[in-house]
PDB file of C-alpha atoms in Angstrom:
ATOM      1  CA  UNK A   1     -19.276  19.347   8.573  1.00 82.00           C
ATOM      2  CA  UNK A   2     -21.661  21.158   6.359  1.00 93.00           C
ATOM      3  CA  UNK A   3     -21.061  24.801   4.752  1.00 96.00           C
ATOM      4  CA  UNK A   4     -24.002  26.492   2.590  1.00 96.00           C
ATOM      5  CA  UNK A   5     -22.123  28.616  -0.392  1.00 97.00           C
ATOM      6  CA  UNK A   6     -18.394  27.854   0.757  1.00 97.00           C
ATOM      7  CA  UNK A   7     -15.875  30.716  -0.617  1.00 97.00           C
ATOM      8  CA  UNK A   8     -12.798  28.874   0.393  1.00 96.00           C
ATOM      9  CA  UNK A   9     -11.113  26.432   2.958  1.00 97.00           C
ATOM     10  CA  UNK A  10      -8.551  27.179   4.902  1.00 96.00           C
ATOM     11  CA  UNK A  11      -6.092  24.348   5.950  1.00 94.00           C
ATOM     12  CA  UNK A  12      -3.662  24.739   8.897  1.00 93.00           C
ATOM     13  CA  UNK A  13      -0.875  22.915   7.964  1.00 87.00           C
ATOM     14  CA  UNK A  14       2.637  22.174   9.080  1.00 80.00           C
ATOM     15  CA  UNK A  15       5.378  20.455   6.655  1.00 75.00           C
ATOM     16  CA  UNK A  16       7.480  17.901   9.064  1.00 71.00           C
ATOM     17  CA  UNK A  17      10.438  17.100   7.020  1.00 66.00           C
ATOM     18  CA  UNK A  18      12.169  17.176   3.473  1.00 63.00           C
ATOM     19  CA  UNK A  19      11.296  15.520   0.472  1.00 62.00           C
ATOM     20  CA  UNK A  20      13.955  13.430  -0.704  1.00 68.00           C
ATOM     21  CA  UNK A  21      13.202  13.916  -4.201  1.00 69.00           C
ATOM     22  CA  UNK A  22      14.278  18.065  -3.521  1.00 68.00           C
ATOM     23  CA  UNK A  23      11.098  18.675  -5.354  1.00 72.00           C
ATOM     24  CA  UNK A  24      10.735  21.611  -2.537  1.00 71.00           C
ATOM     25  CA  UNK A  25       7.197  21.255  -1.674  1.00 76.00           C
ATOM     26  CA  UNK A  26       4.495  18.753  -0.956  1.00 79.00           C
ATOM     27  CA  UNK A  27       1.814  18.576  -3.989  1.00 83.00           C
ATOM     28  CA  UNK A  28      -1.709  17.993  -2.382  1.00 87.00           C
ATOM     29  CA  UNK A  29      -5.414  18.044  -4.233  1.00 91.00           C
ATOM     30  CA  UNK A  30      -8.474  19.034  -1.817  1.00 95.00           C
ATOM     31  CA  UNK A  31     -11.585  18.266  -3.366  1.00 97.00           C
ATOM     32  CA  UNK A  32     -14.520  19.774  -1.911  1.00 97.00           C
ATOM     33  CA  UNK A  33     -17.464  17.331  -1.821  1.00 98.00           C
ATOM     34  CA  UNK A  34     -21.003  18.703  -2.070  1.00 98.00           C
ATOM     35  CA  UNK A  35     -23.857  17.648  -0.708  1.00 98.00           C
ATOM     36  CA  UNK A  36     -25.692  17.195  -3.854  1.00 97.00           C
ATOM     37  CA  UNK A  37     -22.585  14.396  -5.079  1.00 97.00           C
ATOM     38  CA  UNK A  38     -20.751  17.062  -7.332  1.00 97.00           C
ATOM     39  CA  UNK A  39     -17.034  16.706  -6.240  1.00 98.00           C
ATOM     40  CA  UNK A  40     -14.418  20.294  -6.948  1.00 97.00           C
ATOM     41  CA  UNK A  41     -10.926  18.922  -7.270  1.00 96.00           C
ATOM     42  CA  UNK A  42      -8.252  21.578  -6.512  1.00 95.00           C
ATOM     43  CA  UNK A  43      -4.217  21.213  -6.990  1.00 92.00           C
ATOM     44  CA  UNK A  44      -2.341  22.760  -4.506  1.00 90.00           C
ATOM     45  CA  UNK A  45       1.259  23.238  -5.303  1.00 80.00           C
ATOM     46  CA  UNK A  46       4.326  25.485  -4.701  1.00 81.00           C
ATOM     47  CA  UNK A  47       2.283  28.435  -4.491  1.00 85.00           C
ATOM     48  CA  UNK A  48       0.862  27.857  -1.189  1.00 84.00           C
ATOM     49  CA  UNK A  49       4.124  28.488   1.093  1.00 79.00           C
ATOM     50  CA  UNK A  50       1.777  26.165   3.790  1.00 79.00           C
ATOM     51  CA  UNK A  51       3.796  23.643   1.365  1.00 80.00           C
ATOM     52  CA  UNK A  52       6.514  24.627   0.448  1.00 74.00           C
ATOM     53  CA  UNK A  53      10.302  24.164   2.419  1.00 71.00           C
ATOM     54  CA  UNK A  54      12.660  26.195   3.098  1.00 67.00           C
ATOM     55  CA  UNK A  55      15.729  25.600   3.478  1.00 64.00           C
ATOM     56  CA  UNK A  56      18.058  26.130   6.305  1.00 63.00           C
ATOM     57  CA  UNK A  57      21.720  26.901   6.346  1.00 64.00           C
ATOM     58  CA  UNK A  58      22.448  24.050   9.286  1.00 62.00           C
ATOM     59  CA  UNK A  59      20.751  21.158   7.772  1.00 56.00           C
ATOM     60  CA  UNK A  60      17.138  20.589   7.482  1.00 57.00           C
ATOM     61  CA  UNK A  61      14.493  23.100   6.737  1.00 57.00           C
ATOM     62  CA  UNK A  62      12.550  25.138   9.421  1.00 62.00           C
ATOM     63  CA  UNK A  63       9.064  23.939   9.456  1.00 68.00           C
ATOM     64  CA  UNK A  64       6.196  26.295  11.005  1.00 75.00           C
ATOM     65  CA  UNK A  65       2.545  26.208  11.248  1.00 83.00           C
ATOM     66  CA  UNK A  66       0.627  28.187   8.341  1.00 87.00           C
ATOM     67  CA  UNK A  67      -2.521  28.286   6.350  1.00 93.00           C
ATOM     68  CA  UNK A  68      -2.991  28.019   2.717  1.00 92.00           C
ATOM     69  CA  UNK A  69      -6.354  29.750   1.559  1.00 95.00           C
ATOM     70  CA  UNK A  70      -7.487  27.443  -0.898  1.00 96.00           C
ATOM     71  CA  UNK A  71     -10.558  28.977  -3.002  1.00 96.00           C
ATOM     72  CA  UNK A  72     -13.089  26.787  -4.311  1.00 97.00           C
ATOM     73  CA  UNK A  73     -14.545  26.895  -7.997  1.00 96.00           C
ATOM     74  CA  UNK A  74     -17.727  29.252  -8.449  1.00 96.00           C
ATOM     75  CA  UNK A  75     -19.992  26.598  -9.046  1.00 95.00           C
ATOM     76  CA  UNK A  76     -18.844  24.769  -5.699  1.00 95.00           C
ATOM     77  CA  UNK A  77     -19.334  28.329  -3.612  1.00 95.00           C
ATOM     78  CA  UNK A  78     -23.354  27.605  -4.868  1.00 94.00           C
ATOM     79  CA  UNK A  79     -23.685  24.458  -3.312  1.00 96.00           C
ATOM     80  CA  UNK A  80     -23.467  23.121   0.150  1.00 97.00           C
ATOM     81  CA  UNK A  81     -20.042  21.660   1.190  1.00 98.00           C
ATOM     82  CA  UNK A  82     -20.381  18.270   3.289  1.00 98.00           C
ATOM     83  CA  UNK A  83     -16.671  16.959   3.202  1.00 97.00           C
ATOM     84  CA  UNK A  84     -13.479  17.893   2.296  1.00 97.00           C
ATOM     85  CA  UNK A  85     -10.988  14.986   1.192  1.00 95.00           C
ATOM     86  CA  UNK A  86      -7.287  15.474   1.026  1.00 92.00           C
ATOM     87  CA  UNK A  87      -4.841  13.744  -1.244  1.00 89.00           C
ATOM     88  CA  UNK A  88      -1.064  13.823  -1.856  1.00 80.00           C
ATOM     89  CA  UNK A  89       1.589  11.588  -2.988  1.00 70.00           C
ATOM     90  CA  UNK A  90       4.510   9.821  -1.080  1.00 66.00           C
ATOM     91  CA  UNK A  91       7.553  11.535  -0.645  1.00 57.00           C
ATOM     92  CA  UNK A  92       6.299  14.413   2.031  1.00 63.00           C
ATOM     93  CA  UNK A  93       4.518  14.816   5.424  1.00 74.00           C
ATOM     94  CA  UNK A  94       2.408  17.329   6.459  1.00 80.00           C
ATOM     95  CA  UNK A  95       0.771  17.863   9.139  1.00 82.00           C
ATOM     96  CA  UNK A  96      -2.679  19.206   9.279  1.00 87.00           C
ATOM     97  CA  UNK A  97      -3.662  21.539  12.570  1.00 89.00           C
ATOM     98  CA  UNK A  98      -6.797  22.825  11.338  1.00 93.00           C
ATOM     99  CA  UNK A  99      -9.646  23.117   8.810  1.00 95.00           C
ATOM    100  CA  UNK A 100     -11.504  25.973   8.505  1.00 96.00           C
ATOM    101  CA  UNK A 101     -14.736  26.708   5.650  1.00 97.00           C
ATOM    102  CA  UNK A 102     -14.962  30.509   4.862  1.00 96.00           C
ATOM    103  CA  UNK A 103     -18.873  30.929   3.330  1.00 96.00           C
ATOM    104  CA  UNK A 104     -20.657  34.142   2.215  1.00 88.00           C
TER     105      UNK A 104
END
């Protein structure tokens, strides 16, 4: 993958079951990787509902597909974007459906 002046990715992503620590979402970090060896870490976190679970009055939470827009630092959107590494800790699964690079 390679994406001249990257605004923001967009990650298709689908939670598949509760965290047993009730923290109510999964933390992840995308870093965007440039081709030039900079590296833009991001923290993704409650706000992105792509994340987050909801709960359900029968047992489990409902889990759907969505996207969290994730935009990248200014001085990554000048580069060129080559890879895109995503990180989280134990305790959650999600599912990723998609990756998408908005540039412009």
């Amino acid at each position: 993958m390679t994406a001249r002046h990257p605004k923001l990715v967009a990650l298709h992503l689908t939670p598949t079951r509760d965290r047993k620590d009730k923290l109510g979402h999964t933390p992840m970090s995308l870093t965007a990787v440039m081709a030039d060896g900079r590296r833009f870490p991001v923290d993704m976190g409650p706000k992105y509902n792509a994340l987050r679970e909801w709960p359900h009055p029968y047992g489990a939470g409902l889990y759907y597909p969505q996207t969290a827009r994730v935009p990248l630092p200014a001085a990554a959107r000048r580069g060129t974007l080559v890879a895109v590494e995503l990180t989280g800790p134990r305790g959650g699964e999600v599912d990723i459906r998609g990756l998408d690079v908005v540039t412009g």
